[in-house]
Coordinates of C-alpha atoms in Angstrom, one line a residue:
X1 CA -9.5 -4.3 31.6
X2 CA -12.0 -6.2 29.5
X3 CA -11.3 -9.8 28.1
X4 CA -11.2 -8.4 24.7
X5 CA -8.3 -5.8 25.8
X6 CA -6.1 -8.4 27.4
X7 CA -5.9 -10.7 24.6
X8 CA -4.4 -7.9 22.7
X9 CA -2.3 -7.1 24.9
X10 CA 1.2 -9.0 23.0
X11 CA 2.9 -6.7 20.2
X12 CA 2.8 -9.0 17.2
X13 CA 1.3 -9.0 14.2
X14 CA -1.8 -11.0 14.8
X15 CA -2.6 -8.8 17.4
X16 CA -1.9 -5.7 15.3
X17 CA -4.2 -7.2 12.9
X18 CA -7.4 -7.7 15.5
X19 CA -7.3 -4.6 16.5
X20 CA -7.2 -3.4 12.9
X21 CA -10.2 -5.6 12.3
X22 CA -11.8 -3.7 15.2
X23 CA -11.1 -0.5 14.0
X24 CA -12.0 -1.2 9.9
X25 CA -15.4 -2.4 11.4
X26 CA -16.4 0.9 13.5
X27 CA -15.1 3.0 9.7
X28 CA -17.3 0.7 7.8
X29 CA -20.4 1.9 10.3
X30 CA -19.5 5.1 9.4
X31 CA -18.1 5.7 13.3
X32 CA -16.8 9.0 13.8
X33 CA -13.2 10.2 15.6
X34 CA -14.9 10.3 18.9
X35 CA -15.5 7.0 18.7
X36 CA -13.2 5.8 15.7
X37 CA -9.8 7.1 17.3
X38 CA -10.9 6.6 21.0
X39 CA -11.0 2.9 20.8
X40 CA -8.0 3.0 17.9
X41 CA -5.8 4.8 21.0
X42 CA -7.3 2.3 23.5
X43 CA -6.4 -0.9 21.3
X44 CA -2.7 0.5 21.1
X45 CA -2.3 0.8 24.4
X46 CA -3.2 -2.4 25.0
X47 CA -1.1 -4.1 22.2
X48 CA 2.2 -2.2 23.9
X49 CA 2.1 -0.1 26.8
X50 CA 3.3 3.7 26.8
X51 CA 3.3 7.5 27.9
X52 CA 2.8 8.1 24.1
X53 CA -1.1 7.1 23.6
X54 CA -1.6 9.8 26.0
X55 CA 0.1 11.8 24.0
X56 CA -1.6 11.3 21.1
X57 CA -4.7 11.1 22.9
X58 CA -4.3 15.1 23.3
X59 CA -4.2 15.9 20.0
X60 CA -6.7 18.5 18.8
X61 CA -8.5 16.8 17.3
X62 CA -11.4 19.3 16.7
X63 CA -8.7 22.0 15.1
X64 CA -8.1 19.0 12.6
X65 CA -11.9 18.1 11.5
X66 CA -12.3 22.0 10.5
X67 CA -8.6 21.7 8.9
X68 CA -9.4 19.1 6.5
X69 CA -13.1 20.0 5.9
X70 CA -11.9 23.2 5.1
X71 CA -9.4 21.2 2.2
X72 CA -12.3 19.1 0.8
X73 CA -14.0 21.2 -0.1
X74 CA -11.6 23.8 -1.5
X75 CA -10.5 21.5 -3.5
X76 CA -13.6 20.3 -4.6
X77 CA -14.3 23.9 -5.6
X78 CA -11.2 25.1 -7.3
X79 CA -10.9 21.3 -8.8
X80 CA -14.2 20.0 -9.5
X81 CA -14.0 16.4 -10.1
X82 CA -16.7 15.7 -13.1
X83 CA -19.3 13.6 -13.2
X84 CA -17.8 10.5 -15.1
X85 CA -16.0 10.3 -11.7
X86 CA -17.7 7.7 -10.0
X87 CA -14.9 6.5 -7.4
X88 CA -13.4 8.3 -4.1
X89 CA -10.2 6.8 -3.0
X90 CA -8.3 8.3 0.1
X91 CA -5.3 6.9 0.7
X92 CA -3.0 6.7 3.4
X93 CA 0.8 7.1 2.4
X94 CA 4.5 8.3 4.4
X95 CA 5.3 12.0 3.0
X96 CA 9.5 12.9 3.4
X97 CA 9.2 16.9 4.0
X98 CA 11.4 19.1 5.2
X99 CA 14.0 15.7 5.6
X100 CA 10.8 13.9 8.4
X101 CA 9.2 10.8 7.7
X102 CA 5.4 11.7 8.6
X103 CA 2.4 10.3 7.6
X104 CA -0.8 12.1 5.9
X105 CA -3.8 11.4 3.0
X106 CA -5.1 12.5 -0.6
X107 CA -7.9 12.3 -2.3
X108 CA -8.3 10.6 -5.9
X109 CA -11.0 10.1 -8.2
X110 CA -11.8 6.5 -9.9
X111 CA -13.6 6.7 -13.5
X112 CA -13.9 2.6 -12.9
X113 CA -16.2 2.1 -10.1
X114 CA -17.6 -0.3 -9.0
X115 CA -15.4 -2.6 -11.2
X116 CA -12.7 -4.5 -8.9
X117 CA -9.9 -2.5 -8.2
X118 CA -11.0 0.5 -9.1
X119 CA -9.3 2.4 -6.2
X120 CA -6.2 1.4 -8.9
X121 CA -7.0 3.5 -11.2
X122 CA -7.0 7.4 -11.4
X123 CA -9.0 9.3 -13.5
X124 CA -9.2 12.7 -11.5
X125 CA -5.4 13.8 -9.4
X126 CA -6.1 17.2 -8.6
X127 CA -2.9 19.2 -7.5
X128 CA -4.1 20.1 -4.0
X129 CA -4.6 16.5 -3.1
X130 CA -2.6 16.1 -0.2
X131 CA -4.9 17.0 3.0
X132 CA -1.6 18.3 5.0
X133 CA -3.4 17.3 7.9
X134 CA -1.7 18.6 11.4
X135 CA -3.1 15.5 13.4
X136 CA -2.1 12.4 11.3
X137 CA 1.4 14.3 11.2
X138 CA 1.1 14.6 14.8
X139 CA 0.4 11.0 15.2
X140 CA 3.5 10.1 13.4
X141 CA 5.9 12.2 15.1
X142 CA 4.9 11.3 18.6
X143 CA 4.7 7.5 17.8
X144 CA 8.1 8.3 16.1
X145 CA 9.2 9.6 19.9
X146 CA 7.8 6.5 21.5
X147 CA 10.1 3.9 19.8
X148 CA 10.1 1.3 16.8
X149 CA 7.3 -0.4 18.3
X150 CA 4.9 2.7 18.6
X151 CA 5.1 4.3 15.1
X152 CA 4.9 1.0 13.8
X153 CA 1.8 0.3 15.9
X154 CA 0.5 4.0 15.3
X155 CA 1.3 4.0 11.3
X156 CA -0.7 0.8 10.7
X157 CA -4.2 1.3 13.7
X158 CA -3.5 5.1 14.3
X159 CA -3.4 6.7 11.1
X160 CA -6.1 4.4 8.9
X161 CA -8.4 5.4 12.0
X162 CA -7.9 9.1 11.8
X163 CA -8.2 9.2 8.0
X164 CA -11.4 6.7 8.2
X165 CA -12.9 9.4 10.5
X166 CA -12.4 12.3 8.6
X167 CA -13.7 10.6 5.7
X168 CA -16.7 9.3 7.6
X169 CA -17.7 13.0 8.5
X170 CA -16.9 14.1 5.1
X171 CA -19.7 12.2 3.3
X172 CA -22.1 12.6 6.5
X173 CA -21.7 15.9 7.2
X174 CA -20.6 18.3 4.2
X175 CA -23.2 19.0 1.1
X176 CA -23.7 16.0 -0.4
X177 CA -24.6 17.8 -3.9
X178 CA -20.6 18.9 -3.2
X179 CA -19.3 15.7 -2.8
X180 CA -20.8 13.9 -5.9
X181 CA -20.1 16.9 -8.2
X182 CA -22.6 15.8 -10.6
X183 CA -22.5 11.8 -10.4
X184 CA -25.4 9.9 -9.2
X185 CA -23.3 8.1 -7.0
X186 CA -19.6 7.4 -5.8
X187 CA -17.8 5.1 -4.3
X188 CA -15.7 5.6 -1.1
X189 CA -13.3 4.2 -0.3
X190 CA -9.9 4.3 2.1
X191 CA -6.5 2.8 3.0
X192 CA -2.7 2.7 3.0
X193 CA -1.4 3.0 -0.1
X194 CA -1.3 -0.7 -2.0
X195 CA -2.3 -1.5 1.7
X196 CA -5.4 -2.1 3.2
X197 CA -8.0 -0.5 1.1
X198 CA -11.5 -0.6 2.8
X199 CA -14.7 0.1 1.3
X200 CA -17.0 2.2 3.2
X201 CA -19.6 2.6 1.1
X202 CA -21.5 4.7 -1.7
X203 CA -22.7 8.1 -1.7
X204 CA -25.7 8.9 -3.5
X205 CA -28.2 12.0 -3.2
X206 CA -30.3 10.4 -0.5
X207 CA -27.0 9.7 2.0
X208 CA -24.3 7.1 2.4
X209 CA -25.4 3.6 1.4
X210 CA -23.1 1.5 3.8
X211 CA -24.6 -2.2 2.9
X212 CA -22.1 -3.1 0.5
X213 CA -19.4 -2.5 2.6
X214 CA -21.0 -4.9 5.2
X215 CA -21.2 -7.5 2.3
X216 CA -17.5 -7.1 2.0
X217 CA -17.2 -7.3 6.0
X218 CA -18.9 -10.4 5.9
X219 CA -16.9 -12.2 2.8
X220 CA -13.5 -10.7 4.7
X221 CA -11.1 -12.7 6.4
X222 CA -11.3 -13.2 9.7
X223 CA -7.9 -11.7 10.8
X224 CA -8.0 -8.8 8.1
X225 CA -9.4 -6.1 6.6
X226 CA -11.2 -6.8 3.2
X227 CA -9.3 -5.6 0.1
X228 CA -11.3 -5.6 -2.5
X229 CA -10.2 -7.8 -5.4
X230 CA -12.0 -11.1 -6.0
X231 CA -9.3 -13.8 -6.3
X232 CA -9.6 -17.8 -6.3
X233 CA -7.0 -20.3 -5.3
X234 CA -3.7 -20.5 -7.7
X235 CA -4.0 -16.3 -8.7
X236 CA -0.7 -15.2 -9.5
X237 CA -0.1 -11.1 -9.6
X238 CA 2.6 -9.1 -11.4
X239 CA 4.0 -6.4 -8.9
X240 CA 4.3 -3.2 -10.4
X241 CA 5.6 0.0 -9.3
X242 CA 2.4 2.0 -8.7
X243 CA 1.6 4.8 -11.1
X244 CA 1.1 7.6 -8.2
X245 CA 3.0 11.2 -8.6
X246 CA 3.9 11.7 -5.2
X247 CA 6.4 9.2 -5.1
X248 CA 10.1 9.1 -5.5
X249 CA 12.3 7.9 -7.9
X250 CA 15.4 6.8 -7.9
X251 CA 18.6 7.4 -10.1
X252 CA 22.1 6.2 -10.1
X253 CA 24.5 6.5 -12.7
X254 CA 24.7 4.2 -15.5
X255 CA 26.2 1.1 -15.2
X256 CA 25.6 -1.7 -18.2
X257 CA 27.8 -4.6 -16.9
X258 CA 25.5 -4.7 -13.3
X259 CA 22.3 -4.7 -15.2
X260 CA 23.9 -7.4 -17.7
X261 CA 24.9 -9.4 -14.7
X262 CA 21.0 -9.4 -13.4
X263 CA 19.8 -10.4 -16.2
X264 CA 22.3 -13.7 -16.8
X265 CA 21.3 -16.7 -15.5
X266 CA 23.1 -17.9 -12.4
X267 CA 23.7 -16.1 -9.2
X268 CA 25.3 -12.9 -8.9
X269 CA 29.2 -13.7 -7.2
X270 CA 31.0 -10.1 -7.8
X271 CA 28.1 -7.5 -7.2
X272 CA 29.3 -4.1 -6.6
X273 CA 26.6 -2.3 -4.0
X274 CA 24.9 0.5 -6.4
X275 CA 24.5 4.2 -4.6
X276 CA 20.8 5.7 -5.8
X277 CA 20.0 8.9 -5.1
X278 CA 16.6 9.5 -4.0
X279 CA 14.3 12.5 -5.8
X280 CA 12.0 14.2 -4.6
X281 CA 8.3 12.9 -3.3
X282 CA 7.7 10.3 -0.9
X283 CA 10.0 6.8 -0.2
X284 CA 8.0 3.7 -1.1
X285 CA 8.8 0.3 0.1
X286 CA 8.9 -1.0 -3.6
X287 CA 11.1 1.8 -5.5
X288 CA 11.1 3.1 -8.8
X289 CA 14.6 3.3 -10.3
X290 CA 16.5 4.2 -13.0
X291 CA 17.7 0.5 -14.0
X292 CA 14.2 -0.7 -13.7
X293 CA 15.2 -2.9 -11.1
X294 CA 12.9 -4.9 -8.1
X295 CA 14.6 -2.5 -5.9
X296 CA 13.1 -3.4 -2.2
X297 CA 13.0 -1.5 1.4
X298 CA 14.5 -4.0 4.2
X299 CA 10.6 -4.5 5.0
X300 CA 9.4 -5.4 2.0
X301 CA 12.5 -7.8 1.5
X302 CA 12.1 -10.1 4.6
X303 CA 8.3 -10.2 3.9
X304 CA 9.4 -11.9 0.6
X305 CA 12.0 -13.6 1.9
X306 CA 9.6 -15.5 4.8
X307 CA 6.7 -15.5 2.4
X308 CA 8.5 -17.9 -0.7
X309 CA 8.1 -21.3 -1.0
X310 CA 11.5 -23.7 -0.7
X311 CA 11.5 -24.2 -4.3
X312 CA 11.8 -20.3 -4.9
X313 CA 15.1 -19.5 -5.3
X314 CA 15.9 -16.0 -4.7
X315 CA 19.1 -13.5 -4.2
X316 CA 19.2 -10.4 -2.4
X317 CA 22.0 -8.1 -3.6
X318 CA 22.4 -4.3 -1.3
X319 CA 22.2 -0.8 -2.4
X320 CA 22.2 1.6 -0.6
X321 CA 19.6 4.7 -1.6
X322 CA 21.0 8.1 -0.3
X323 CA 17.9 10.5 1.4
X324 CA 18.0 14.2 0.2
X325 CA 18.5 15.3 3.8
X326 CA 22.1 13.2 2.9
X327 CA 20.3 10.2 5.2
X328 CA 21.5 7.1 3.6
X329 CA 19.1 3.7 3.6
X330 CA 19.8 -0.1 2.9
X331 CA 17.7 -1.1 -0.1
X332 CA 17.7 -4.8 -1.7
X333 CA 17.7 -5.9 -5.8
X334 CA 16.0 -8.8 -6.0
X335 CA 17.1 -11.7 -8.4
X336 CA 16.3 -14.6 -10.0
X337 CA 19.4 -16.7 -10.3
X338 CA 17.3 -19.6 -12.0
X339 CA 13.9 -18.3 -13.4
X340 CA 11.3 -21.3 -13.3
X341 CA 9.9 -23.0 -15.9
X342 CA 6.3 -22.0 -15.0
X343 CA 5.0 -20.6 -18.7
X344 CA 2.2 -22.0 -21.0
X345 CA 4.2 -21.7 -24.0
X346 CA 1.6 -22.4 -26.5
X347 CA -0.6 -19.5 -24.9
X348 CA 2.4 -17.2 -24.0
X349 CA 3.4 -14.2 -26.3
X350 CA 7.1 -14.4 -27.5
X351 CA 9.0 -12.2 -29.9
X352 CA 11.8 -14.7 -30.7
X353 CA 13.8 -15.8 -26.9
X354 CA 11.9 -12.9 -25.6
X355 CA 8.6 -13.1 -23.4
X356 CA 6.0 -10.5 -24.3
X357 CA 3.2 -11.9 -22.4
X358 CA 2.7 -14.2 -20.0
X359 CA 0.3 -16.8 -19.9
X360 CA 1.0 -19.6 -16.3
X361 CA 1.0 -23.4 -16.2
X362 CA -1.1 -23.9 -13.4
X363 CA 0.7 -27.5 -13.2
X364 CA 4.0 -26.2 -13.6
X365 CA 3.7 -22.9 -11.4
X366 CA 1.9 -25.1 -8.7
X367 CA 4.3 -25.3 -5.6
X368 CA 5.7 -21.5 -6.0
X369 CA 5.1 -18.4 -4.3
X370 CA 7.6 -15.7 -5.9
X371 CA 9.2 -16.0 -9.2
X372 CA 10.6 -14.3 -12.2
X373 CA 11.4 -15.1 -16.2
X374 CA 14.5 -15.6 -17.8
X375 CA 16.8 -13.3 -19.2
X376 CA 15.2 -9.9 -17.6
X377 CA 15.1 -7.9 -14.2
X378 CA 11.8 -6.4 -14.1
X379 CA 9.0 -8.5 -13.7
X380 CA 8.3 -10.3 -10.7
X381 CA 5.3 -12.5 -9.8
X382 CA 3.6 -13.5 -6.3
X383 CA 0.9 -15.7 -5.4
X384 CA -2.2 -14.4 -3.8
X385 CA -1.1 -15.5 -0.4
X386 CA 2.0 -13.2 -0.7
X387 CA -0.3 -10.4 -2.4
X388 CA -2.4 -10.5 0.6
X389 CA 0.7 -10.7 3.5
X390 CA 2.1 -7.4 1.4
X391 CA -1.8 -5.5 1.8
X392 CA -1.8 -6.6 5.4
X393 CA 1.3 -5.1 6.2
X394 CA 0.7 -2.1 4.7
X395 CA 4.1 -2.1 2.1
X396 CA 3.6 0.6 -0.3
X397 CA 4.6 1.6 -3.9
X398 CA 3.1 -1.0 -5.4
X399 CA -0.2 -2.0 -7.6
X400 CA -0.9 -5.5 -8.6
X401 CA -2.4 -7.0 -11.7
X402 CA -3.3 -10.6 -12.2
X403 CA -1.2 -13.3 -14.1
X404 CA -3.3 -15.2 -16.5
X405 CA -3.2 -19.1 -15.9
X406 CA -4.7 -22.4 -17.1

């Protein structure tokens, strides 16, 4: 074992994060799955040891490059992105079929490129999206076999490796005239969903023109994979719940005197633990809901929860959100009790007590990490710092736009 290897070899997240860094380099070189998911499987093993990298290493891997090439370009037949598209995003997300937890990717289309964040926005979501690919489901059910460790490991390296690849021999190896559709160039880009999103490069007539995507390498930081969205110190984002139809909602039945009690100020003494029912689509870690709520997977909550600053003051009340398979999940609300006094009030909007927009003190909001406003239980507001910690580990359901401050 190499130097390299052995330093990987603990399971925690720094680790996990320098063998991401490994494997977001080879994609951005435009690496293939001989190479991209050899050393991805390699740099598992060596994180935590296991029968199931072999496993995974047997995966036909072959069967699945005809598979999805087959799907591209289907779909880019029968569905023919235009050429205003000028944006690629394939992202990485956690399907629920058949009652299974899996993993796969889609393909969207970004009118916005190259503005920042324009992996955001979705101008083109064709209906035969989803890639159904049998290897990334492979990965996750045999990492799902090995234990909490592996499909944690697997779902964060494994899959972002196998979809880089398949994207990689997409834009080298099918007609390019196919995959622009028209444009004179396109973006490409891949990641988890509100993850890791990694640009690889941009596809003109002439090939893949990868040197942006080293710029980005370069201006990354050192223990993660770029996301690309140009922030400076003090940036404060709204969390929203991201606008993406595969995802599930979920519904409970009315009840006016909770959401009266989330909205008070003051903590919550008598809360009675809401049941939601889950629809159909994929389970995020940041849920749509009925009641509007900053309803939160038991990931995303202690990510918060570590990631606030002492003066935050924060309280987690439990739901429980019931599967359709009849699986039942813990789920968090997250409140306020005291909302800070972080506003510019001569620059914010209001429309009589309430706040319509936002504008930050920097003096007053310096010191924070995770706040809300008064009198409301939808918005919520992190710093860049916990924006970053919630890309890195790969929490989905959410988009982010920023907070304006002075």
């Amino acid at each position: 074992m190499n130097v390299a290897a052995a330093s990987l070899r603990n399971n925690d997240p720094v680790n996990r994060a320098e063998a991401m860094r490994t494997v977001v380099e080879l994609a951005r070189r435009g690496s293939d799955a001989s190479v991209l998911i050899t050393t991805a499987i390699g740099l598992c093993r060596n994180i935590s040891d296991g029968a199931v990298w072999e496993q995974i290493a047997a995966i036909d891997w072959d069967a699945d490059r005809e598979h999805c090439r087959k799907w591209v370009l289907a779909l880019l037949d029968a569905e023919t992105p235009g050429p205003t598209i000028t944006g690629l995003w394939f992202g990485i997300f956690n399907p629920v079929r058949d009652g299974n937890v899996g993993s796969d990717f889609y393909v969207t289309g970004s009118s916005s490129y190259p503005s920042d964040d324009w992996m955001l926005e979705s101008a083109w979501t064709p209906t035969r999206r989803y890639a159904q690919s049998p290897a990334q489901a492979e990965i996750y059910r045999l990492a799902a076999h090995g234990g909490a460790d592996a499909v944690a490991i697997a779902d964060y390296i494994l899959t972002f490796a196998h979809a880089a690849s398949r994207v990689n021999d997409f834009v080298e190896h099918l007609n390019q005239a196919v995959m622009l559709g028209g444009a004179a160039a396109r973006g490409v880009a891949v990641g988890h969903d509100s993850g890791d999103a990694v640009f690889l490069g941009e596809l003109t007539s002439t090939g893949m023109d990868r040197s942006q995507a080293a710029e980005n390498a370069e201006a990354a930081p050192p223990s993660h994979a770029a996301k690309i969205v140009s922030t400076k110190p003090g940036d404060f984002f709204y969390i929203h719940w991201v606008d993406r139809p595969n995802l599930a909602v979920a519904s409970a039945p009315d009840d006016r005197e909770q959401d009266r009690r989330l909205r008070a100020a003051g903590p919550v003494r008598d809360w009675k633990a809401v049941r939601f029912e889950l629809g159909p689509g994929e389970l995020p870690d940041y849920l749509a809901n009925s009641f509007a709520w900053r309803l939160c997977s038991t990931k995303l909550r202690d990510l918060l929860d570590r990631s606030r600053a002492p003066i935050d003051e924060i309280q987690w009340l439990p739901t429980t959100v019931t599967l359709p398979d009849g699986g039942e999940l813990p789920f968090w609300v997250l409140h306020f009790p005291d909302a800070a006094e972080v506003i510019n009030k001569s620059k914010s909007v209001m429309s009589g007590p309430v706040l319509v927009k936002a504008h930050l003190d920097r003096r007053l909001v310096d010191g924070h990490q995770l706040f809300g406003f008064p009198n409301e239980s939808v918005r919520v507001i992190v710093a860049d710092d916990i924006r970053r910690g919630i890309v890195a580990a790969a929490c989905t359901g959410m988009s982010f736009s920023r907070v304006p401050a002075t």
